[in-house]
Amino acid sequence: MKILLITSEEWNDFVYCNGVLTNWFEGFPAEFAQIYVSPGLPNNHICKKYFQITDAQMARSILGGPKAGKEIQMQTNAKQLEATKSDARRKGIYGFFKKLTLWCRTPVVALQDAIWAWGRYDVEAMKKFIKEFNPDIVYCPRKITPKLIRLERFVRTMTDAPFVAFTADDEASYQQYEWSPLYWMRRWHMHKAFEKHVIGFYKHYWTFSKEQATDYTRQYGVPASTLYKCGDFSEPFTPHEVNKPIRLVFAGHIYCNRWKSLAAIGDALKVINRNGVKIVLDVYTIDELTKEQTKALSPDRYINMKGAIPPAQLAKEYESTDIALHVESFDKKFRLATRVSFSTKIIDLMATGCAILAVCWNRHAGYQYLKEHDAAFCVDSYEDVLPLLQRIVDNPSLIQEYAKKAYDCGKRNHSREEIQAQIKQMFEKLIRENNRNN
């Protein structure tokens, strides 16, 4: 089986979210090639063939420069691979614009849209790349954008292989909270373009959210279902001895006002620990704190800010942790922005032997999944945080009970064998149907 990937970012295991490609396809019986639209370089041990298109290439093509797109070679020596790790941190102009879009997203994204709408592809080079690879499936794990719509349609003219998509984002719905008229103008345009693109284009659509999968089938007639990350459940579950004091851990970004949910937990800890320290929270994050955040996430709330640590070290921290946290903001803007997302970290946490505590909106896809499978302590309001934590402090055996529930859910639904069988069966089915129709 030959799988052609079309993605926003390069397949670099050190770039956020692209680690999921290796997670899905480690040991998968297939050959891979990738077309991607970022300036970074790949770093993985699975895929060897790449075709790169960048903002700069497209901009130069508009100004009379060469057409955009080129085949690149996988880096092989240690020095080159180390350079791709540094590049993955998104330094330079590309990283600047990635950060800038957090604060003035619409104008910057609109400029990118225009560049990709008018830029000129090196169609012959792309056609040669695709023809030589000759894919059986074209798989598009990404958040759809105008540039990817145009790219996918170009690729569609160069291969008869069926297209399958995956998204972890709310791509085009109107369930958002923004005041900018420019934002809503672009959202309206994106909604219309998405509808026109999806209908009849994809043979299957994977999402993290059951609700989103149902909506896509109902609105666009595309078969859709959920697909999650693999976890390592090869070792049998071993219960951890509960610490005194009980230890909570959060690891990750605190943006999108996640820090407010951590602060609410800190408020509860302050009440519980009035007559002695019974429970504490350690936070590992690469993010720099503002003055407001530093005050809210302070030691007097029994919150210890630890900074960032490497993944291998974090795994060891979880071995001595009682409860790992999954939190999202309750602010309307961020509730809607993250509604259909499902942190890939949730599956990793299931395999740690820790219990999981989810503090987020009850329409959040991650919350709904954990609640449905009874795989975590779940609270959907700040008012419920204190009663739940007090119950846990009074009954520490609940921690081991829910740690086992989390592990069993992961082993049952997210083993590598389970997830790869799901992907393989879908691809083989679509390839058989495509061969019959051709």
CSV table of C-alpha atoms in Angstrom, one decimal:
chain,number,residue,atom,x,y,z
A,1,MET,CA,0.0,0.0,0.0
A,2,LYS,CA,1.3,3.5,-0.9
A,3,ILE,CA,0.0,6.4,1.1
A,4,LEU,CA,0.5,10.0,-0.1
A,5,LEU,CA,0.1,12.5,2.8
A,6,ILE,CA,-1.0,16.2,2.2
A,7,THR,CA,-0.3,18.2,5.4
A,8,SER,CA,0.2,21.7,6.7
A,9,GLU,CA,3.4,20.9,8.5
A,10,GLU,CA,6.4,18.7,7.7
A,11,TRP,CA,6.6,15.3,9.2
A,12,ASN,CA,8.9,16.2,12.0
A,13,ASP,CA,8.4,14.4,15.3
A,14,PHE,CA,9.7,17.5,17.1
A,15,VAL,CA,6.9,19.7,15.6
A,16,TYR,CA,3.7,19.8,17.7
A,17,CYS,CA,1.0,17.5,16.3
A,18,ASN,CA,3.1,15.9,13.7
A,19,GLY,CA,4.2,13.3,16.3
A,20,VAL,CA,0.8,11.8,15.7
A,21,LEU,CA,1.9,10.7,12.2
A,22,THR,CA,4.6,8.5,13.6
A,23,ASN,CA,2.2,7.5,16.3
A,24,TRP,CA,-0.3,6.2,13.7
A,25,PHE,CA,2.2,4.8,11.2
A,26,GLU,CA,5.0,3.3,13.3
A,27,GLY,CA,5.3,-0.3,11.9
A,28,PHE,CA,2.4,0.3,9.5
A,29,PRO,CA,2.6,-1.9,6.4
A,30,ALA,CA,2.8,0.8,3.8
A,31,GLU,CA,5.2,3.1,1.9
A,32,PHE,CA,4.8,6.9,2.4
A,33,ALA,CA,5.3,10.2,0.6
A,34,GLN,CA,4.4,13.6,1.8
A,35,ILE,CA,3.4,17.0,0.2
A,36,TYR,CA,3.5,19.8,2.8
A,37,VAL,CA,3.2,23.5,2.9
A,38,SER,CA,5.7,24.8,5.5
A,39,PRO,CA,9.4,25.8,5.3
A,40,GLY,CA,10.6,23.2,7.9
A,41,LEU,CA,12.5,20.0,7.2
A,42,PRO,CA,11.2,16.5,8.0
A,43,ASN,CA,12.6,14.4,10.9
A,44,ASN,CA,11.2,10.9,11.3
A,45,HIS,CA,12.2,7.3,10.5
A,46,ILE,CA,9.2,6.3,8.4
A,47,CYS,CA,8.8,8.5,5.3
A,48,LYS,CA,11.6,9.2,2.8
A,49,LYS,CA,9.9,11.1,-0.1
A,50,TYR,CA,8.8,14.8,0.2
A,51,PHE,CA,7.5,17.6,-1.9
A,52,GLN,CA,7.6,21.0,-0.2
A,53,ILE,CA,5.8,24.2,-1.0
A,54,THR,CA,6.2,27.4,1.1
A,55,ASP,CA,4.7,30.8,1.6
A,56,ALA,CA,7.9,32.4,0.3
A,57,GLN,CA,8.0,30.2,-2.8
A,58,MET,CA,4.4,31.2,-3.6
A,59,ALA,CA,5.1,34.9,-3.0
A,60,ARG,CA,8.1,34.8,-5.3
A,61,SER,CA,6.1,33.1,-8.0
A,62,ILE,CA,3.6,36.0,-8.0
A,63,LEU,CA,6.5,38.5,-8.4
A,64,GLY,CA,7.9,36.7,-11.4
A,65,GLY,CA,10.2,34.3,-9.7
A,66,PRO,CA,10.3,30.5,-10.2
A,67,LYS,CA,7.1,28.5,-9.7
A,68,ALA,CA,6.5,27.1,-6.3
A,69,GLY,CA,7.3,23.5,-5.1
A,70,LYS,CA,10.3,21.2,-5.1
A,71,GLU,CA,11.1,17.7,-4.1
A,72,ILE,CA,13.5,17.5,-1.1
A,73,GLN,CA,15.6,14.8,0.3
A,74,MET,CA,15.3,13.4,3.8
A,75,GLN,CA,18.2,14.4,6.0
A,76,THR,CA,20.4,11.5,7.0
A,77,ASN,CA,23.4,12.5,9.1
A,78,ALA,CA,23.3,13.4,12.8
A,79,LYS,CA,24.2,17.1,12.3
A,80,GLN,CA,21.5,17.6,9.7
A,81,LEU,CA,18.9,15.9,11.9
A,82,GLU,CA,19.9,18.0,14.9
A,83,ALA,CA,19.3,21.1,12.7
A,84,THR,CA,15.8,20.0,11.9
A,85,LYS,CA,15.1,19.8,15.6
A,86,SER,CA,16.1,23.4,16.0
A,87,ASP,CA,14.1,24.4,13.0
A,88,ALA,CA,11.1,22.7,14.5
A,89,ARG,CA,11.1,25.4,17.2
A,90,ARG,CA,9.8,27.7,14.6
A,91,LYS,CA,12.4,30.5,14.7
A,92,GLY,CA,12.8,33.2,12.1
A,93,ILE,CA,10.2,34.9,10.0
A,94,TYR,CA,7.9,31.8,9.8
A,95,GLY,CA,7.9,31.4,13.6
A,96,PHE,CA,7.3,35.2,13.9
A,97,PHE,CA,4.2,35.0,11.8
A,98,LYS,CA,3.0,31.9,13.6
A,99,LYS,CA,3.1,33.8,16.9
A,100,LEU,CA,1.7,37.0,15.3
A,101,THR,CA,-1.4,35.3,14.1
A,102,LEU,CA,-2.4,34.6,17.8
A,103,TRP,CA,-3.0,38.4,18.2
A,104,CYS,CA,-3.8,39.7,14.7
A,105,ARG,CA,-4.9,36.5,13.1
A,106,THR,CA,-7.3,37.6,10.4
A,107,PRO,CA,-5.2,40.2,8.5
A,108,VAL,CA,-2.2,37.8,8.4
A,109,VAL,CA,-4.2,34.8,7.4
A,110,ALA,CA,-6.0,36.8,4.8
A,111,LEU,CA,-2.6,37.8,3.3
A,112,GLN,CA,-1.6,34.1,3.3
A,113,ASP,CA,-4.9,33.2,1.6
A,114,ALA,CA,-4.2,35.7,-1.2
A,115,ILE,CA,-0.6,34.5,-1.7
A,116,TRP,CA,-1.8,30.9,-2.0
A,117,ALA,CA,-4.8,31.8,-4.3
A,118,TRP,CA,-2.6,33.7,-6.8
A,119,GLY,CA,0.7,31.9,-6.5
A,120,ARG,CA,1.9,29.5,-9.3
A,121,TYR,CA,2.6,25.9,-8.6
A,122,ASP,CA,5.4,24.0,-10.4
A,123,VAL,CA,2.7,21.7,-11.7
A,124,GLU,CA,5.1,19.6,-13.7
A,125,ALA,CA,7.4,18.9,-10.8
A,126,MET,CA,4.4,18.0,-8.6
A,127,LYS,CA,3.0,15.8,-11.3
A,128,LYS,CA,6.3,14.0,-11.7
A,129,PHE,CA,6.6,13.4,-7.9
A,130,ILE,CA,3.0,12.0,-7.7
A,131,LYS,CA,3.3,9.9,-10.8
A,132,GLU,CA,6.6,8.3,-9.7
A,133,PHE,CA,5.1,7.5,-6.3
A,134,ASN,CA,1.8,6.3,-7.7
A,135,PRO,CA,-0.3,6.4,-4.5
A,136,ASP,CA,-3.1,4.0,-3.6
A,137,ILE,CA,-4.6,6.5,-1.0
A,138,VAL,CA,-4.2,10.2,-0.5
A,139,TYR,CA,-4.6,11.0,3.2
A,140,CYS,CA,-5.0,14.6,4.4
A,141,PRO,CA,-4.6,15.0,8.2
A,142,ARG,CA,-4.9,18.8,8.6
A,143,LYS,CA,-7.2,21.7,9.4
A,144,ILE,CA,-8.6,22.7,6.0
A,145,THR,CA,-7.7,26.2,4.7
A,146,PRO,CA,-8.0,27.9,1.3
A,147,LYS,CA,-4.4,27.0,0.4
A,148,LEU,CA,-5.0,23.3,1.2
A,149,ILE,CA,-8.3,23.3,-0.7
A,150,ARG,CA,-6.5,24.5,-3.8
A,151,LEU,CA,-3.6,22.1,-3.3
A,152,GLU,CA,-5.8,19.1,-2.8
A,153,ARG,CA,-7.8,19.9,-5.9
A,154,PHE,CA,-4.5,20.1,-7.9
A,155,VAL,CA,-3.4,16.8,-6.6
A,156,ARG,CA,-6.8,15.3,-7.4
A,157,THR,CA,-6.1,16.0,-11.1
A,158,MET,CA,-2.9,14.0,-10.9
A,159,THR,CA,-4.1,10.7,-9.3
A,160,ASP,CA,-7.2,8.5,-9.3
A,161,ALA,CA,-6.5,7.4,-5.7
A,162,PRO,CA,-9.3,8.0,-3.2
A,163,PHE,CA,-8.9,10.9,-0.7
A,164,VAL,CA,-9.4,10.5,3.0
A,165,ALA,CA,-9.3,13.5,5.5
A,166,PHE,CA,-8.7,14.0,9.2
A,167,THR,CA,-9.3,17.1,11.3
A,168,ALA,CA,-8.9,17.9,14.9
A,169,ASP,CA,-10.4,21.3,14.6
A,170,ASP,CA,-13.6,23.2,14.0
A,171,GLU,CA,-12.8,24.0,10.4
A,172,ALA,CA,-15.8,26.0,9.1
A,173,SER,CA,-18.8,26.1,11.4
A,174,TYR,CA,-20.2,29.3,12.8
A,175,GLN,CA,-20.0,28.1,16.4
A,176,GLN,CA,-17.3,30.7,17.2
A,177,TYR,CA,-17.0,33.8,19.3
A,178,GLU,CA,-15.3,36.8,17.7
A,179,TRP,CA,-16.0,40.5,17.3
A,180,SER,CA,-13.9,41.2,14.2
A,181,PRO,CA,-16.0,41.7,11.0
A,182,LEU,CA,-13.0,40.6,9.0
A,183,TYR,CA,-13.0,37.3,10.9
A,184,TRP,CA,-16.6,36.7,10.1
A,185,MET,CA,-16.2,37.6,6.4
A,186,ARG,CA,-13.4,35.1,6.2
A,187,ARG,CA,-15.4,32.5,8.1
A,188,TRP,CA,-18.3,32.9,5.8
A,189,HIS,CA,-16.1,32.5,2.8
A,190,MET,CA,-14.4,29.5,4.4
A,191,HIS,CA,-17.7,27.9,5.2
A,192,LYS,CA,-18.9,28.2,1.6
A,193,ALA,CA,-15.6,27.0,0.1
A,194,PHE,CA,-15.5,24.1,2.6
A,195,GLU,CA,-19.0,23.0,1.7
A,196,LYS,CA,-18.2,23.1,-2.0
A,197,HIS,CA,-14.9,21.2,-1.5
A,198,VAL,CA,-16.1,18.4,0.8
A,199,ILE,CA,-19.2,17.2,-1.1
A,200,GLY,CA,-18.2,14.4,-3.4
A,201,PHE,CA,-14.4,14.9,-2.8
A,202,TYR,CA,-13.5,12.6,0.2
A,203,LYS,CA,-14.4,9.0,0.5
A,204,HIS,CA,-14.1,9.2,4.3
A,205,TYR,CA,-13.6,11.9,6.9
A,206,TRP,CA,-12.1,11.2,10.4
A,207,THR,CA,-12.5,13.6,13.3
A,208,PHE,CA,-11.8,13.5,17.1
A,209,SER,CA,-15.4,14.4,17.8
A,210,LYS,CA,-18.5,12.2,17.4
A,211,GLU,CA,-20.6,15.3,17.2
A,212,GLN,CA,-18.5,16.7,14.4
A,213,ALA,CA,-18.5,13.4,12.5
A,214,THR,CA,-22.3,13.3,12.7
A,215,ASP,CA,-22.6,16.9,11.5
A,216,TYR,CA,-20.3,16.3,8.5
A,217,THR,CA,-22.3,13.3,7.4
A,218,ARG,CA,-25.6,15.1,7.8
A,219,GLN,CA,-24.5,18.4,6.2
A,220,TYR,CA,-22.2,17.1,3.4
A,221,GLY,CA,-23.1,13.5,2.9
A,222,VAL,CA,-19.5,12.3,3.5
A,223,PRO,CA,-19.0,9.1,5.5
A,224,ALA,CA,-17.4,10.2,8.8
A,225,SER,CA,-16.2,8.6,12.1
A,226,THR,CA,-13.8,9.2,14.9
A,227,LEU,CA,-10.1,8.3,14.9
A,228,TYR,CA,-7.8,8.6,17.9
A,229,LYS,CA,-4.1,8.3,18.7
A,230,CYS,CA,-2.4,5.1,19.7
A,231,GLY,CA,-1.1,4.5,23.2
A,232,ASP,CA,1.4,2.0,24.6
A,233,PHE,CA,-0.5,-0.5,26.7
A,234,SER,CA,2.0,-3.3,26.4
A,235,GLU,CA,2.8,-3.4,30.1
A,236,PRO,CA,0.1,-4.7,32.6
A,237,PHE,CA,-1.5,-2.1,34.8
A,238,THR,CA,0.3,-1.6,38.1
A,239,PRO,CA,-1.4,0.6,40.7
A,240,HIS,CA,0.7,3.4,42.2
A,241,GLU,CA,0.8,3.9,45.9
A,242,VAL,CA,-1.0,7.1,46.6
A,243,ASN,CA,1.3,10.0,47.7
A,244,LYS,CA,0.9,12.0,50.9
A,245,PRO,CA,0.2,14.7,50.1
A,246,ILE,CA,-1.8,13.7,46.9
A,247,ARG,CA,0.0,14.9,43.9
A,248,LEU,CA,-1.7,16.5,40.9
A,249,VAL,CA,0.3,17.2,37.7
A,250,PHE,CA,-0.5,19.4,34.7
A,251,ALA,CA,1.9,19.4,31.7
A,252,GLY,CA,1.4,21.5,28.6
A,253,HIS,CA,0.5,25.0,27.4
A,254,ILE,CA,-1.5,27.3,29.6
A,255,TYR,CA,-2.7,29.5,26.8
A,256,CYS,CA,-6.4,29.9,25.7
A,257,ASN,CA,-7.0,30.7,29.4
A,258,ARG,CA,-6.3,27.2,30.6
A,259,TRP,CA,-4.4,28.9,33.4
A,260,LYS,CA,-7.8,30.1,34.8
A,261,SER,CA,-8.9,26.5,35.3
A,262,LEU,CA,-5.6,25.7,37.0
A,263,ALA,CA,-6.1,28.7,39.2
A,264,ALA,CA,-9.6,27.4,40.1
A,265,ILE,CA,-8.0,24.1,41.2
A,266,GLY,CA,-5.5,26.2,43.2
A,267,ASP,CA,-8.4,27.9,45.0
A,268,ALA,CA,-9.8,24.5,46.0
A,269,LEU,CA,-6.5,23.3,47.2
A,270,LYS,CA,-6.2,26.4,49.5
A,271,VAL,CA,-9.5,25.5,51.2
A,272,ILE,CA,-8.7,21.8,51.5
A,273,ASN,CA,-5.2,22.4,52.9
A,274,ARG,CA,-6.3,24.9,55.6
A,275,ASN,CA,-5.5,22.4,58.4
A,276,GLY,CA,-2.5,20.7,56.8
A,277,VAL,CA,-1.2,19.9,53.3
A,278,LYS,CA,-3.2,17.1,51.8
A,279,ILE,CA,-3.0,17.8,48.1
A,280,VAL,CA,-0.7,19.8,45.8
A,281,LEU,CA,-0.4,20.7,42.1
A,282,ASP,CA,2.8,20.7,40.0
A,283,VAL,CA,2.7,22.5,36.6
A,284,TYR,CA,5.2,21.9,33.8
A,285,THR,CA,4.9,24.4,31.0
A,286,ILE,CA,7.2,26.1,28.5
A,287,ASP,CA,5.0,29.2,28.6
A,288,GLU,CA,6.2,32.4,30.2
A,289,LEU,CA,3.8,33.7,32.9
A,290,THR,CA,2.3,37.2,33.0
A,291,LYS,CA,2.1,39.0,36.4
A,292,GLU,CA,-1.6,38.0,36.6
A,293,GLN,CA,-0.9,34.4,35.9
A,294,THR,CA,2.1,34.3,38.4
A,295,LYS,CA,-0.2,35.7,41.1
A,296,ALA,CA,-3.0,33.2,40.3
A,297,LEU,CA,-0.7,30.2,40.0
A,298,SER,CA,1.3,30.8,43.2
A,299,PRO,CA,2.7,28.6,46.0
A,300,ASP,CA,0.2,30.0,48.5
A,301,ARG,CA,-2.4,28.1,46.4
A,302,TYR,CA,-0.3,25.0,46.6
A,303,ILE,CA,0.7,25.3,43.0
A,304,ASN,CA,4.4,24.7,42.1
A,305,MET,CA,5.4,26.1,38.7
A,306,LYS,CA,8.2,23.8,37.4
A,307,GLY,CA,8.9,25.0,33.9
A,308,ALA,CA,9.4,22.7,30.9
A,309,ILE,CA,11.0,19.3,31.0
A,310,PRO,CA,11.8,16.8,28.2
A,311,PRO,CA,9.2,14.1,27.4
A,312,ALA,CA,11.3,11.3,28.8
A,313,GLN,CA,11.6,13.1,32.1
A,314,LEU,CA,7.9,13.9,32.2
A,315,ALA,CA,7.1,10.2,31.8
A,316,LYS,CA,9.1,9.6,35.0
A,317,GLU,CA,7.2,12.3,36.7
A,318,TYR,CA,3.9,10.6,35.9
A,319,GLU,CA,5.2,7.5,37.6
A,320,SER,CA,5.2,9.4,40.9
A,321,THR,CA,1.9,11.2,40.1
A,322,ASP,CA,-1.5,10.4,41.5
A,323,ILE,CA,-3.7,12.4,39.2
A,324,ALA,CA,-2.9,14.0,35.8
A,325,LEU,CA,-4.9,17.0,34.6
A,326,HIS,CA,-6.7,17.7,31.4
A,327,VAL,CA,-8.0,21.3,31.5
A,328,GLU,CA,-9.6,23.8,29.1
A,329,SER,CA,-11.0,27.3,29.6
A,330,PHE,CA,-14.6,28.0,30.4
A,331,ASP,CA,-14.5,31.4,28.7
A,332,LYS,CA,-17.0,31.4,25.8
A,333,LYS,CA,-14.5,32.2,23.1
A,334,PHE,CA,-12.1,29.4,24.0
A,335,ARG,CA,-14.9,26.9,24.8
A,336,LEU,CA,-16.1,27.2,21.3
A,337,ALA,CA,-12.6,27.3,19.8
A,338,THR,CA,-11.6,24.0,21.4
A,339,ARG,CA,-15.1,22.3,21.3
A,340,VAL,CA,-14.2,19.5,18.9
A,341,SER,CA,-10.5,19.1,19.9
A,342,PHE,CA,-9.3,16.1,21.7
A,343,SER,CA,-5.9,16.5,23.2
A,344,THR,CA,-3.6,13.6,22.0
A,345,LYS,CA,-2.1,13.9,25.5
A,346,ILE,CA,-5.3,12.2,26.9
A,347,ILE,CA,-4.3,8.8,25.4
A,348,ASP,CA,-0.7,9.2,26.7
A,349,LEU,CA,-2.1,9.8,30.2
A,350,MET,CA,-4.2,6.7,30.1
A,351,ALA,CA,-1.0,4.6,29.8
A,352,THR,CA,0.8,6.2,32.7
A,353,GLY,CA,-1.0,4.5,35.5
A,354,CYS,CA,-2.3,7.8,36.8
A,355,ALA,CA,-5.9,8.7,37.3
A,356,ILE,CA,-7.1,11.6,35.1
A,357,LEU,CA,-9.1,14.7,36.1
A,358,ALA,CA,-10.8,16.6,33.3
A,359,VAL,CA,-11.9,20.2,34.1
A,360,CYS,CA,-13.6,21.6,31.0
A,361,TRP,CA,-16.9,22.4,29.2
A,362,ASN,CA,-19.3,19.4,29.0
A,363,ARG,CA,-19.5,19.9,25.2
A,364,HIS,CA,-15.8,19.5,24.8
A,365,ALA,CA,-15.0,16.4,22.8
A,366,GLY,CA,-12.3,15.2,25.2
A,367,TYR,CA,-14.6,15.7,28.2
A,368,GLN,CA,-17.5,13.8,26.4
A,369,TYR,CA,-15.2,10.9,25.6
A,370,LEU,CA,-13.8,10.5,29.1
A,371,LYS,CA,-17.3,10.9,30.6
A,372,GLU,CA,-18.9,8.4,28.3
A,373,HIS,CA,-16.2,5.8,29.0
A,374,ASP,CA,-16.1,6.6,32.8
A,375,ALA,CA,-12.3,7.0,32.3
A,376,ALA,CA,-11.7,10.1,34.4
A,377,PHE,CA,-12.9,12.3,37.2
A,378,CYS,CA,-14.9,14.9,35.2
A,379,VAL,CA,-16.1,18.3,36.3
A,380,ASP,CA,-17.8,20.8,34.0
A,381,SER,CA,-17.9,23.9,36.3
A,382,TYR,CA,-15.5,25.5,38.8
A,383,GLU,CA,-18.1,25.1,41.5
A,384,ASP,CA,-17.7,21.3,41.3
A,385,VAL,CA,-13.9,21.3,41.6
A,386,LEU,CA,-13.7,21.7,45.4
A,387,PRO,CA,-16.4,19.0,46.3
A,388,LEU,CA,-14.7,16.5,43.9
A,389,LEU,CA,-11.2,17.1,45.3
A,390,GLN,CA,-12.4,16.9,48.8
A,391,ARG,CA,-14.1,13.6,48.1
A,392,ILE,CA,-10.8,12.3,46.6
A,393,VAL,CA,-8.8,13.5,49.7
A,394,ASP,CA,-11.3,11.8,51.9
A,395,ASN,CA,-11.3,8.6,49.8
A,396,PRO,CA,-7.8,8.2,48.3
A,397,SER,CA,-8.7,4.7,47.0
A,398,LEU,CA,-10.7,6.4,44.3
A,399,ILE,CA,-7.4,7.4,42.7
A,400,GLN,CA,-6.4,3.8,42.1
A,401,GLU,CA,-9.9,2.9,41.0
A,402,TYR,CA,-9.9,5.7,38.3
A,403,ALA,CA,-6.3,5.0,37.3
A,404,LYS,CA,-7.4,1.4,36.4
A,405,LYS,CA,-10.5,2.7,34.6
A,406,ALA,CA,-8.3,5.0,32.5
A,407,TYR,CA,-5.8,2.3,31.6
A,408,ASP,CA,-8.6,-0.2,30.8
A,409,CYS,CA,-10.2,2.3,28.5
A,410,GLY,CA,-6.9,3.0,26.7
A,411,LYS,CA,-6.0,-0.7,26.3
A,412,ARG,CA,-9.5,-1.5,25.0
A,413,ASN,CA,-9.8,1.3,22.5
A,414,HIS,CA,-6.4,2.8,21.8
A,415,SER,CA,-3.8,0.1,21.5
A,416,ARG,CA,-1.6,0.4,18.4
A,417,GLU,CA,-3.1,-2.8,17.0
A,418,GLU,CA,-6.6,-1.5,17.4
A,419,ILE,CA,-6.0,1.9,15.8
A,420,GLN,CA,-3.8,0.7,13.0
A,421,ALA,CA,-6.4,-2.0,12.2
A,422,GLN,CA,-9.0,0.7,11.9
A,423,ILE,CA,-6.9,2.7,9.5
A,424,LYS,CA,-5.8,-0.3,7.5
A,425,GLN,CA,-9.3,-1.7,7.1
A,426,MET,CA,-10.7,1.7,5.9
A,427,PHE,CA,-7.8,2.2,3.4
A,428,GLU,CA,-8.1,-1.3,2.0
A,429,LYS,CA,-11.8,-1.0,1.6
A,430,LEU,CA,-11.5,2.3,-0.3
A,431,ILE,CA,-8.7,0.9,-2.5
A,432,ARG,CA,-10.9,-2.2,-3.4
A,433,GLU,CA,-13.9,0.0,-4.2
A,434,ASN,CA,-11.7,2.4,-6.3
A,435,ASN,CA,-10.2,-0.6,-8.3
A,436,ARG,CA,-13.7,-1.9,-9.0
A,437,ASN,CA,-14.9,1.5,-10.2
A,438,ASN,CA,-11.8,2.0,-12.5
